[in-house]
């Protein structure tokens, strides 16, 4: 039997497994205070996922706010949507807009490289789709342990096949990325994925639930027991131990389903039947319902037992936390519901009305007629804990910086010099990456003007006007270790240069900040320095940060990864036929060296 | 509710590059003297009584869809084996019993 | 091999009796299956080479009176089970099989080739690349015959560059079938240089005996613009069929 | 020379997109009430005597290479069945006997 609100009111003394769910004692107390009672197990499930570092940005929030000083003005126009939305939206002229964002899927890719990387691509593509855009390309900055380490032989091919199979199957050209090896990533590879999409200005959609009486529709894949390790504690140990205690922590992607979801969603937008929309990322229904409701002006009522399940034994806590892939949630006016469902049927996409928008300001979730969640959605989605983590310049920083190239041995003879050059050219970080990039389709959609092995990817947006965008991602994490502030600026500068050498005007930045544990003051210092470095660099260049992702706790034991703030820069080309490719093009052209 | 298993294997005269690649990979891992052919296995939960007519339907389905008879051979059989790979249907509570000896499944 | 160059053989180009609106232009259909990806590219290629591009939906029963049909690349039904195996049963395929039997030009590109094999419009099958990874590259091909409706504008023996991108592009057939294809001039394209996927006899594309149905793994629709590809050798696939359709007028 | 069969199936709680697609396709073809899960089948010709140690090696190989134990369960067994899918080894002349009733194989 489910733990209802009534039940929670009458049994304040029940012990709840908040610690196992990753909540701190103070956080649990805060939840009790917000509710003025103990949470039901469903509420506890929701708060615990939504208040996790991953969803709430509780350690990084205070610093990410510094990006706000950059404003919403790009060199080509105002942002149509900025930080806080699923992805930033940039006006690129002629009524066109583009949206792009980079995200991490690091830990899942270590556990199951192929599926982890695949679902990482799937997740970022849904973010872009949810803005009302058609996804038009992907990129994948990757970091692995040493190439010759046995575990890299497991992780690398799996990650590459995962990125490739998912992106290829969606028909999204892969136009760039990185492959970098360093021992610090051995137990903690980085899989960052970027997606870019295009839309007409009027097609912009936002994630909010407004208009009492509007239907809340869940569509896409059925919900299974994916990625709900924590919720199983609630389901099996606390309330019903006949349930299977083993739930997969791994999510399996179904790119075909996602392709249908993309085409279906774009047709729903075109038909004008979508008021608000939210993709499903981490935290599944907990996230979609609370974020939609929190961003709206009313509340939401959901009947959880209407959610189509792949596994009928799931408890309501598990359904709320399931990270099953390829799902979306839309807010639809009653008059449009029939048309909405009809379009879903055309694409063979399952769609179910699971609730409606209300005027109560509360998020109420019922399970077989009984209320199991009754919360202010803002307290779940936005008003989680915020930490000012202590940070300090590490004691070892001076030592690292003191190491100096002059101490390195230099090739003495011509022969040694020759060997050194060859060794460098053949080293994993500098060698040809086509073993990776040949597994990615860079041609699909027919608009890839530049892709591997160019410095930046260039995609045509409009065949008539030849308007296009250029994209590059970069980060040299060894620089960032030496000096996180300068390293972040250098990452920005490199991506900025790679975009500008194609002939594009760089206009906006997205970033994926991959660091170790924020509870380690050394790491926290690296993080703060990197953020401030990015802010300074972006201010200098006049490019706002439109969104991004923070991935913390990337470490093996006490050893963090190299601080890796991956920076993505987007540029605009008014005429892609004038793009400048890498390399010498024609005989007789003169060669110039610019800069110092 | 009954379970039917359809096994589909590449015909012996048809190239099996996957099998060849797996054979090579096993050798590199130090597993000597193993030659592999790779095929597919379908477990079909069939509603209703599994009489001959129903089994013939499954065979028909296998021939039309599950196997490409240009390059593959298949076999259809009711699954009465004592140790099925999967103990019960989807979402069954016996999920934890999957696989035979537990050291095989490493959940 | 008898080529479908005589008007009689391919006279039923308009099932359903749709009148042509444009007496000079060919109308070429491109079928979208769930999971098709290069359908837009094929439509663009058709337009760029001067024909009317007609989108066709897999669940429809009508070929809309087109003169020729392209089954585009992609991952129909996710490439689950076997590539093309599920799409082969789409409602439109019934119409298409009939029309192809009557001589309608049909081109299967990559996933389209796989569908044509699954539908037995072409012999043999395509299996996983021997390298066991997806392969995307600019591939050199030799055109082995110009005696099909899709290669009329090539010279036999000519070498061209066409994008290759697939995970399951290894062509296989039993020895007898391969011998027949070779003997009857039904091998249309062969890979030049290292074999990218383990195809028997380096086969990249084949045709039926009549020369109206052609399937190949590489993607000519990606080689129609200098801006986005290293060659425009793909254009002649489409100009070939347009020329053929015009001979029927 | 002995034959060992390794059967690999997606764990029941794990999404099986292929099985899902095949289930849908079967229904569209008019085969009602069939729910499919799709896995892999490996036939391994093992050189030498198939004693317990050798079988344990195959099990080890299955766990390390043939199955992805994070999402798949597997079973290993010596193949002594009377009707093996493939009657004899690669390139054998008995290819025509492949499959059960001959009308299934449609060579
Ligand atoms: N994981 C990846 N995914 C896609 N493209 C990649 C990936 N890694 C590298 N590339 C591409 O390969 C090319 C060469 O990469 P790299 O050797 O890192 O070049 P550079 O040092 O000039 O950035 C670039 O076009 C880059 O975008």
mmCIF file of C-alpha atoms in Angstrom, chain B residues 85-86 98-100 104-107, chain D residues 6-12 40 67-75:
data_model
loop_
_atom_site.group_PDB
_atom_site.id
_atom_site.type_symbol
_atom_site.label_atom_id
_atom_site.label_comp_id
_atom_site.label_asym_id
_atom_site.label_seq_id
_atom_site.Cartn_x
_atom_site.Cartn_y
_atom_site.Cartn_z
ATOM 1 C CA UNK B 85 17.378 -18.148 -19.328
ATOM 2 C CA UNK B 86 14.595 -15.961 -18.066
ATOM 3 C CA UNK B 98 17.644 -14.548 -13.846
ATOM 4 C CA UNK B 99 20.367 -16.714 -15.297
ATOM 5 C CA UNK B 100 21.417 -20.052 -14.022
ATOM 6 C CA UNK B 104 27.043 -16.088 -14.312
ATOM 7 C CA UNK B 105 24.819 -13.125 -14.103
ATOM 8 C CA UNK B 106 26.822 -10.728 -12.013
ATOM 9 C CA UNK B 107 23.993 -8.289 -11.469
ATOM 10 C CA UNK D 6 25.881 -19.766 -25.208
ATOM 11 C CA UNK D 7 22.537 -18.027 -25.023
ATOM 12 C CA UNK D 8 22.508 -14.359 -24.151
ATOM 13 C CA UNK D 9 19.286 -12.512 -23.383
ATOM 14 C CA UNK D 10 18.568 -8.967 -22.192
ATOM 15 C CA UNK D 11 17.762 -9.069 -18.487
ATOM 16 C CA UNK D 12 14.011 -8.963 -17.976
ATOM 17 C CA UNK D 40 21.938 -13.714 -29.127
ATOM 18 C CA UNK D 67 27.566 -11.180 -22.795
ATOM 19 C CA UNK D 68 27.444 -7.706 -21.363
ATOM 20 C CA UNK D 69 26.569 -8.757 -17.846
ATOM 21 C CA UNK D 70 25.479 -5.263 -16.882
ATOM 22 C CA UNK D 71 22.393 -5.640 -19.038
ATOM 23 C CA UNK D 72 22.377 -9.241 -20.219
ATOM 24 C CA UNK D 73 22.021 -12.667 -18.625
ATOM 25 C CA UNK D 74 23.569 -15.705 -20.215
ATOM 26 C CA UNK D 75 23.497 -19.432 -20.086
#
